[in-house]
């Protein structure tokens, strides 16, 4: 099985020489198998590793035992271990989130902290930091069934992808039975979460009731479903590429955000591409793909056949209008979520993180004293430090607005955000999608790009605001 996992890692370029891999080690069979497999592969593949355990505080003493077990396993193999405990139920109540969302935010936070911890070390070796999680073939098959029940398309059939950003899933090539057989052969114990047997949860019902029936029909059901998943992923990627090519060839976006889509050749494309192009068109206007569904794409296709001047309303306050040979998509000044402010209200004396589920990802921030060690300042595109004491008003995470600017140097020279994006050769269609951390019209940070010189950490800085943005991936 180890050879099978190694081949899968190499096939998908999950780990390269010099990398560091943080392993999510819950103590369950899947994560223990992942830990043992990567521990055996770390020398031949040329990477370092560490184990990360997160106690969500939901199962009391059982959860504490899980952490102790994970810690002992890491110690046995002399692998660095980090264990963090949170009251996810309390966090969920405080922030008005579901348990799943709150737990997800916690995982983002811890995995990002651990990524940063090993980033410089990996960079010195010419590598990067990856996070390995223990999804396996059965998880993928269950996810496919769950999505089919709720309604899905080709993308849903593609299931769980082996690599997404820095998240890797080396066990997708093996089944639960293979994992348990491997652990039995190794004489390796593991922890069992009793809540996994509770069929009140939909996924548990699929796992414990439906999948066994599938395997009664064909014991290779999981393997066949995973083959279908791989085919669906390849088809989905090709269709996405083709739809994007068509979209870019027919779409123009003005500086005020209005999108013009020329329709003269639209119906020469197959229906499957027509729908995808319409979905991409709406997403371009909304700067988001969330909550955009097949019915919205079909409504937009229908509009093309309608009378000139006809209009329809779409998600995110978007209005689509039929002209003689085009569709015009306009939206409200900004989505409601874009106007919500993120107020930094942490205690200056502490280092407690705050997290905000916003704009397709999670914004994490903390305030800490500046130690005057400049080598500690992050060089990461998605992690930045700012002089906290220079921030006087509320901060917003939003898209661009008229009047946005950077301060370019210590003399206070300004540059309009629009000109900066032009100079950086950011495509016009992408400029309205760049996330901004702003104080009024002053841009602290264009996420993935530069920060304002005004807020830079200097020798006079006493307190640092650390901000990092993590895209949805776990």
Coordinates of C-alpha atoms in Angstrom, one line a residue:
X1 CA 0.0 0.0 0.0
X2 CA 2.9 2.4 0.7
X3 CA 4.1 2.0 -2.9
X4 CA 0.6 2.7 -4.1
X5 CA 0.4 5.9 -2.1
X6 CA 3.9 6.9 -3.2
X7 CA 2.9 6.5 -6.9
X8 CA -0.2 8.6 -6.3
X9 CA 1.8 11.3 -4.7
X10 CA 4.2 11.4 -7.6
X11 CA 1.4 11.3 -10.2
X12 CA -0.3 14.4 -8.7
X13 CA 3.0 16.2 -7.8
X14 CA 1.7 16.5 -4.2
X15 CA 5.2 16.7 -2.6
X16 CA 8.5 17.8 -4.0
X17 CA 12.0 17.5 -2.6
X18 CA 12.6 20.2 0.1
X19 CA 8.9 20.5 1.0
X20 CA 7.6 20.3 4.6
X21 CA 4.3 18.5 5.2
X22 CA 2.0 19.2 8.2
X23 CA -0.2 16.2 8.8
X24 CA -3.7 16.5 10.3
X25 CA -3.4 13.8 12.9
X26 CA -6.8 13.2 14.6
X27 CA -5.8 9.8 15.9
X28 CA -8.4 7.9 13.9
X29 CA -7.5 5.1 11.5
X30 CA -7.3 7.3 8.4
X31 CA -5.0 9.9 9.9
X32 CA -2.8 7.3 11.6
X33 CA -2.4 5.5 8.3
X34 CA -1.5 8.8 6.6
X35 CA 1.0 9.5 9.3
X36 CA 2.7 6.1 9.0
X37 CA 2.7 6.2 5.2
X38 CA 4.3 9.7 5.0
X39 CA 6.8 8.9 7.8
X40 CA 8.1 6.0 5.6
X41 CA 8.1 8.1 2.5
X42 CA 9.7 11.3 3.9
X43 CA 13.3 10.1 3.3
X44 CA 12.8 8.7 -0.3
X45 CA 10.7 11.7 -1.3
X46 CA 13.0 14.2 0.5
X47 CA 10.6 16.1 2.7
X48 CA 10.2 16.9 6.4
X49 CA 7.0 16.5 8.4
X50 CA 5.2 17.4 11.5
X51 CA 1.9 16.4 13.1
X52 CA -1.0 18.7 14.0
X53 CA -3.9 17.8 16.2
X54 CA -6.9 20.0 16.8
X55 CA -9.3 19.2 19.7
X56 CA -12.7 20.8 19.1
X57 CA -13.7 20.3 22.7
X58 CA -17.0 18.5 21.8
X59 CA -16.4 15.0 23.2
X60 CA -14.9 15.9 26.6
X61 CA -12.4 13.5 28.1
X62 CA -12.5 11.4 24.9
X63 CA -11.1 14.4 22.9
X64 CA -8.3 14.8 25.4
X65 CA -7.4 11.1 25.1
X66 CA -7.3 11.6 21.3
X67 CA -4.7 14.3 21.7
X68 CA -2.6 12.3 24.1
X69 CA -2.7 9.4 21.7
X70 CA -1.7 11.6 18.7
X71 CA 1.1 13.1 20.7
X72 CA 2.5 9.7 21.8
X73 CA 2.5 8.5 18.2
X74 CA 4.4 11.5 17.0
X75 CA 6.9 11.1 19.9
X76 CA 7.5 7.5 19.0
X77 CA 8.7 8.5 15.5
X78 CA 10.4 11.7 16.7
X79 CA 8.1 13.9 14.7
X80 CA 7.3 17.5 15.8
X81 CA 3.8 17.7 17.2
X82 CA 1.4 20.6 17.8
X83 CA -1.8 20.1 19.7
X84 CA -4.4 22.9 20.0
X85 CA -7.7 22.8 21.9
X86 CA -10.7 25.0 21.2
X87 CA -14.3 25.2 22.4
X88 CA -15.9 25.1 19.0
X89 CA -19.4 25.1 20.4
X90 CA -18.6 28.4 22.2
X91 CA -17.0 29.9 19.1
X92 CA -20.1 28.9 17.1
X93 CA -22.5 30.6 19.5
X94 CA -20.3 33.8 19.8
X95 CA -20.0 34.2 16.0
X96 CA -23.4 32.9 14.9
X97 CA -21.9 30.0 13.0
X98 CA -22.8 26.3 12.7
X99 CA -20.5 23.8 14.5
X100 CA -19.1 22.8 11.1
X101 CA -18.3 26.4 10.1
X102 CA -16.7 27.2 13.4
X103 CA -14.6 24.0 13.3
X104 CA -13.6 24.8 9.7
X105 CA -12.4 28.3 10.7
X106 CA -10.4 26.8 13.6
X107 CA -8.7 24.4 11.2
X108 CA -7.9 27.2 8.8
X109 CA -6.4 29.1 11.6
X110 CA -4.2 26.3 13.0
X111 CA -3.1 25.0 9.6
X112 CA -2.1 28.5 8.5
X113 CA -0.2 29.1 11.8
X114 CA 1.7 25.9 11.3
X115 CA 2.3 26.7 7.6
X116 CA 3.9 30.0 8.6
X117 CA 6.0 28.2 11.3
X118 CA 7.8 26.0 8.8
X119 CA 7.7 28.3 5.8
X120 CA 11.2 29.9 6.0
X121 CA 12.8 26.5 6.7
X122 CA 11.2 24.9 3.7
X123 CA 12.0 28.0 1.5
X124 CA 15.7 27.6 2.4
X125 CA 15.6 24.1 0.9
X126 CA 13.7 25.3 -2.2
X127 CA 10.4 23.8 -1.0
X128 CA 7.1 24.9 0.3
X129 CA 4.8 23.9 3.2
X130 CA 1.9 21.5 2.4
X131 CA -0.9 20.3 4.6
X132 CA -1.9 16.6 4.3
X133 CA -5.4 15.5 5.3
X134 CA -6.6 11.9 5.4
X135 CA -9.5 11.7 3.0
X136 CA -9.6 8.3 1.3
X137 CA -11.4 6.6 -1.5
X138 CA -14.5 5.8 0.6
X139 CA -14.8 9.4 1.6
X140 CA -14.7 10.4 -2.0
X141 CA -17.4 7.9 -3.0
X142 CA -19.6 9.1 0.0
X143 CA -19.1 12.7 -1.1
X144 CA -20.2 11.9 -4.6
X145 CA -23.4 10.2 -3.3
X146 CA -24.1 13.1 -0.9
X147 CA -23.8 15.6 -3.7
X148 CA -26.0 13.5 -6.1
X149 CA -28.7 13.4 -3.4
X150 CA -28.6 17.2 -2.9
X151 CA -28.3 18.0 -6.6
X152 CA -25.1 18.3 -8.5
X153 CA -23.4 18.4 -12.0
X154 CA -20.2 17.2 -13.4
X155 CA -18.2 19.2 -10.9
X156 CA -19.9 17.4 -8.0
X157 CA -19.2 14.0 -9.5
X158 CA -15.6 15.0 -9.6
X159 CA -15.7 14.5 -5.8
X160 CA -12.7 15.4 -3.6
X161 CA -9.7 16.5 -5.5
X162 CA -6.2 15.2 -4.7
X163 CA -4.6 18.6 -4.6
X164 CA -6.2 22.0 -3.9
X165 CA -3.7 24.8 -3.3
X166 CA -1.3 23.6 -0.5
X167 CA -3.8 20.9 0.7
X168 CA -2.9 17.4 -0.4
X169 CA -4.8 14.1 0.0
X170 CA -2.4 11.2 -0.5
X171 CA -4.9 8.5 0.6
X172 CA -7.6 9.1 -2.0
X173 CA -6.1 6.2 -3.9
X174 CA -6.9 3.6 -1.2
X175 CA -10.1 2.4 0.5
X176 CA -11.1 2.2 4.1
X177 CA -10.7 -1.6 4.0
X178 CA -7.1 -1.2 2.7
X179 CA -6.3 1.3 5.5
X180 CA -7.7 -1.0 8.3
X181 CA -5.9 -4.0 6.8
X182 CA -2.7 -2.1 6.7
X183 CA -3.0 -1.0 10.4
X184 CA -3.9 -4.5 11.5
X185 CA -0.8 -5.9 9.7
X186 CA 1.3 -3.2 11.4
X187 CA -0.2 -3.9 14.8
X188 CA -1.0 -0.2 15.1
X189 CA -3.9 0.9 17.2
X190 CA -6.0 4.0 16.6
X191 CA -8.8 6.0 18.2
X192 CA -12.5 5.6 17.3
X193 CA -14.9 8.5 17.3
X194 CA -18.3 7.1 18.5
X195 CA -20.2 10.0 16.8
X196 CA -19.2 8.4 13.4
X197 CA -21.9 5.8 14.0
X198 CA -24.7 8.3 14.6
X199 CA -26.9 7.9 11.5
X200 CA -28.8 11.1 12.3
X201 CA -26.0 12.8 10.3
X202 CA -26.5 12.4 6.5
X203 CA -22.9 11.5 5.8
X204 CA -22.9 8.8 8.5
X205 CA -26.1 7.4 7.1
X206 CA -24.4 7.1 3.7
X207 CA -21.3 5.6 5.2
X208 CA -23.0 3.1 7.5
X209 CA -26.2 2.2 5.6
X210 CA -25.9 2.9 1.9
X211 CA -22.2 2.2 1.1
X212 CA -22.4 -1.4 2.5
X213 CA -25.4 -2.1 0.3
X214 CA -23.4 -0.9 -2.8
X215 CA -20.6 -3.2 -1.8
X216 CA -23.0 -6.1 -1.6
X217 CA -23.9 -5.5 -5.2
X218 CA -20.2 -5.1 -6.2
X219 CA -17.3 -5.3 -3.8
X220 CA -15.3 -3.0 -6.1
X221 CA -18.0 -0.3 -5.9
X222 CA -15.7 2.3 -4.2
X223 CA -12.9 1.7 -6.8
X224 CA -15.4 2.1 -9.7
X225 CA -16.9 5.3 -8.2
X226 CA -13.5 6.8 -7.8
X227 CA -12.7 6.0 -11.4
X228 CA -15.9 7.8 -12.4
X229 CA -14.8 10.7 -10.2
X230 CA -11.4 11.0 -12.0
X231 CA -13.2 10.9 -15.4
X232 CA -15.6 13.6 -14.2
X233 CA -12.7 15.8 -13.0
X234 CA -11.0 15.6 -16.3
X235 CA -14.2 16.4 -18.2
X236 CA -15.0 19.3 -15.8
X237 CA -11.5 20.8 -16.3
X238 CA -11.7 20.6 -20.0
X239 CA -15.2 22.2 -20.1
X240 CA -14.1 24.9 -17.7
X241 CA -11.1 25.7 -19.9
X242 CA -13.3 25.8 -23.1
X243 CA -16.0 27.9 -21.4
X244 CA -13.4 30.4 -20.2
X245 CA -12.0 30.7 -23.7
X246 CA -15.4 31.4 -25.1
X247 CA -16.2 33.8 -22.3
X248 CA -13.1 35.9 -22.8
X249 CA -13.6 36.0 -26.5
X250 CA -17.1 37.5 -26.2
X251 CA -17.0 39.5 -23.0
X252 CA -15.8 43.1 -22.3
X253 CA -15.9 44.8 -18.9
X254 CA -15.9 48.6 -18.4
X255 CA -14.2 50.4 -15.6
X256 CA -17.5 50.9 -13.8
X257 CA -18.0 47.1 -13.7
X258 CA -20.6 46.8 -16.4
X259 CA -20.2 43.6 -18.5
X260 CA -21.0 43.4 -22.2
X261 CA -21.4 39.9 -23.6
X262 CA -21.7 39.6 -27.4
X263 CA -24.3 37.0 -28.3
X264 CA -24.1 36.7 -32.1
X265 CA -22.3 33.3 -32.0
X266 CA -23.6 32.0 -28.7
X267 CA -26.0 29.4 -29.9
X268 CA -23.4 27.8 -32.2
X269 CA -21.8 26.2 -29.0
X270 CA -23.1 23.0 -27.5
X271 CA -25.7 23.5 -24.6
X272 CA -23.3 22.1 -22.0
X273 CA -20.9 24.9 -22.9
X274 CA -23.6 27.5 -23.1
X275 CA -24.6 26.9 -19.5
X276 CA -21.1 27.0 -18.3
X277 CA -20.4 30.3 -20.1
X278 CA -23.5 31.8 -18.6
X279 CA -22.4 30.7 -15.1
X280 CA -19.0 32.2 -15.7
X281 CA -20.7 35.4 -16.9
X282 CA -22.8 35.8 -13.8
X283 CA -19.7 35.0 -11.6
X284 CA -17.7 37.6 -13.4
X285 CA -20.4 40.2 -12.6
X286 CA -20.8 39.0 -9.0
X287 CA -17.1 38.4 -8.3
X288 CA -18.2 35.2 -6.7
X289 CA -19.5 31.7 -7.7
X290 CA -21.3 31.1 -4.5
X291 CA -25.1 30.6 -4.8
X292 CA -25.1 30.8 -8.6
X293 CA -27.0 27.8 -9.9
X294 CA -28.2 26.1 -13.1
X295 CA -31.5 28.0 -13.1
X296 CA -29.7 31.3 -13.2
X297 CA -27.7 30.2 -16.2
X298 CA -30.9 29.0 -17.9
X299 CA -32.6 32.3 -17.2
X300 CA -29.8 34.1 -18.8
X301 CA -29.8 31.8 -21.9
X302 CA -33.5 32.5 -22.2
X303 CA -32.9 36.2 -22.1
X304 CA -30.7 36.0 -25.2
X305 CA -33.8 34.7 -27.1
X306 CA -36.0 37.5 -25.7
X307 CA -37.0 40.9 -26.9
X308 CA -34.5 43.7 -27.0
X309 CA -34.8 45.8 -23.8
X310 CA -36.0 42.9 -21.6
X311 CA -34.4 42.5 -18.2
X312 CA -34.1 39.9 -15.5
X313 CA -32.7 40.0 -11.9
X314 CA -29.9 37.6 -10.8
X315 CA -28.2 37.0 -7.5
X316 CA -26.0 39.7 -5.9
X317 CA -28.3 42.4 -7.1
X318 CA -27.2 41.9 -10.7
X319 CA -29.5 43.0 -13.6
X320 CA -29.1 41.5 -17.0
X321 CA -30.5 43.4 -20.1
X322 CA -30.9 42.1 -23.6
X323 CA -29.7 44.5 -26.3
X324 CA -29.7 44.0 -30.1
X325 CA -26.7 41.7 -30.2
X326 CA -25.4 41.6 -26.6
X327 CA -26.2 41.1 -22.9
X328 CA -25.4 43.9 -20.5
X329 CA -24.9 42.9 -16.8
X330 CA -24.8 45.6 -14.2
X331 CA -24.8 45.2 -10.4
X332 CA -25.5 47.3 -7.3
X333 CA -22.5 49.3 -6.2
X334 CA -21.3 46.4 -4.1
X335 CA -22.7 43.2 -2.6
X336 CA -23.9 43.5 0.9
X337 CA -21.1 41.4 2.2
X338 CA -18.6 43.7 0.5
X339 CA -20.0 46.6 2.6
X340 CA -19.7 44.8 5.9
X341 CA -16.8 46.1 7.8
X342 CA -14.2 44.0 9.7
X343 CA -13.5 45.9 12.8
X344 CA -10.2 45.1 14.5
X345 CA -11.1 45.0 18.2
X346 CA -8.5 42.7 19.7
X347 CA -6.7 43.4 23.0
X348 CA -3.4 44.9 22.3
X349 CA -1.7 43.1 25.1
X350 CA -2.7 39.6 23.8
X351 CA -2.2 37.5 20.8
X352 CA -5.6 36.0 20.5
X353 CA -6.6 35.5 16.9
X354 CA -9.9 36.6 15.4
X355 CA -11.3 34.9 12.2
X356 CA -13.9 36.1 9.8
X357 CA -15.5 33.9 7.2
X358 CA -15.8 36.4 4.3
X359 CA -15.4 36.7 0.5
X360 CA -14.7 33.1 -0.4
X361 CA -12.3 32.4 2.4
X362 CA -11.2 33.3 5.9
X363 CA -9.5 36.5 7.2
X364 CA -7.4 35.9 10.3
X365 CA -5.8 38.6 12.3
X366 CA -4.1 39.2 15.6
X367 CA -2.4 42.1 17.4
X368 CA 1.0 41.6 18.9
X369 CA 3.9 43.7 20.2
X370 CA 6.7 44.4 17.7
X371 CA 10.0 42.9 18.9
X372 CA 12.1 44.9 16.5
X373 CA 13.3 41.7 14.8
X374 CA 12.8 42.6 11.2
X375 CA 13.5 39.1 10.0
X376 CA 10.2 38.1 11.5
X377 CA 8.2 40.3 9.2
X378 CA 6.4 37.9 6.8
X379 CA 7.4 37.9 3.1
X380 CA 4.3 36.0 2.1
X381 CA 1.8 37.3 -0.5
X382 CA -1.1 36.4 1.7
X383 CA 0.3 37.3 5.2
X384 CA 1.2 40.9 6.0
X385 CA 2.1 43.0 9.1
X386 CA 0.9 46.6 9.6
X387 CA 1.6 49.4 12.1
X388 CA -1.5 49.0 14.3
X389 CA -1.2 52.4 15.9
X390 CA -1.6 54.2 12.5
X391 CA -5.1 52.7 12.0
X392 CA -7.7 55.1 13.3
X393 CA -10.9 53.9 11.7
X394 CA -12.7 50.7 11.0
X395 CA -11.2 48.4 8.4
X396 CA -13.1 46.9 5.5
X397 CA -12.4 43.9 3.4
X398 CA -14.0 44.8 0.0
X399 CA -13.5 45.3 -3.7
X400 CA -12.4 48.5 -5.3
X401 CA -14.3 51.8 -5.2
X402 CA -13.7 55.2 -6.8
X403 CA -11.0 57.1 -5.1
X404 CA -9.0 54.2 -3.7
X405 CA -5.3 54.8 -3.3
X406 CA -2.0 53.6 -1.9
X407 CA 0.8 55.7 -0.3
X408 CA 3.9 54.8 -2.3
X409 CA 6.8 56.0 -0.1
X410 CA 7.8 57.7 3.1
X411 CA 7.2 61.1 1.6
X412 CA 3.5 60.4 1.3
X413 CA 3.3 60.2 -2.5
X414 CA 0.0 58.6 -3.6
X415 CA -1.0 56.4 -6.4
X416 CA -4.6 55.6 -7.4
X417 CA -5.4 51.9 -7.1
X418 CA -6.6 51.9 -10.7
X419 CA -3.2 53.0 -12.0
X420 CA -1.4 50.5 -9.8
X421 CA -3.5 47.6 -11.2
X422 CA -2.8 48.8 -14.8
X423 CA 0.9 49.0 -14.1
X424 CA 0.8 45.5 -12.6
X425 CA -0.8 44.3 -15.8
X426 CA -3.8 43.0 -14.0
X427 CA -6.4 42.1 -16.7
X428 CA -9.4 44.5 -16.7
X429 CA -11.8 41.7 -16.0
X430 CA -9.9 40.8 -12.9
X431 CA -9.5 44.2 -11.4
X432 CA -12.9 44.2 -9.7
X433 CA -12.1 40.9 -8.1
X434 CA -8.9 41.9 -6.2
X435 CA -9.7 41.8 -2.5
X436 CA -8.8 45.0 -0.6
X437 CA -8.2 45.7 3.1
X438 CA -9.1 49.4 3.4
X439 CA -9.4 52.2 5.9
X440 CA -11.9 54.5 4.2
X441 CA -10.3 55.0 0.7
X442 CA -6.8 54.3 1.8
X443 CA -5.8 50.7 0.8
X444 CA -3.7 49.0 3.5
X445 CA -3.3 45.9 1.3
X446 CA -4.4 44.6 -2.1
X447 CA -4.5 40.9 -1.2
X448 CA -1.9 39.0 -3.2
X449 CA -0.2 42.3 -4.2
X450 CA 1.3 45.3 -2.3
X451 CA 0.7 47.1 0.9
X452 CA 0.6 50.9 1.6
X453 CA 3.9 52.4 2.6
X454 CA 2.1 54.4 5.3
X455 CA 1.1 51.3 7.3
X456 CA 4.5 49.6 7.0
X457 CA 6.3 48.4 10.1
X458 CA 9.2 50.6 11.0
X459 CA 11.6 51.1 13.8
X460 CA 9.0 53.4 15.4
X461 CA 6.4 50.6 15.4
X462 CA 5.3 49.3 18.8
X463 CA 2.3 47.2 17.9
X464 CA 1.7 45.0 14.9
X465 CA -1.6 44.0 13.2
X466 CA -0.9 40.7 11.5
X467 CA -3.4 39.8 8.8
X468 CA -3.6 36.7 6.6
X469 CA -6.2 35.6 4.1
X470 CA -6.9 31.9 3.4
X471 CA -9.0 30.9 0.4
X472 CA -11.6 28.2 0.9
X473 CA -9.8 24.8 0.6
X474 CA -10.3 22.5 3.4

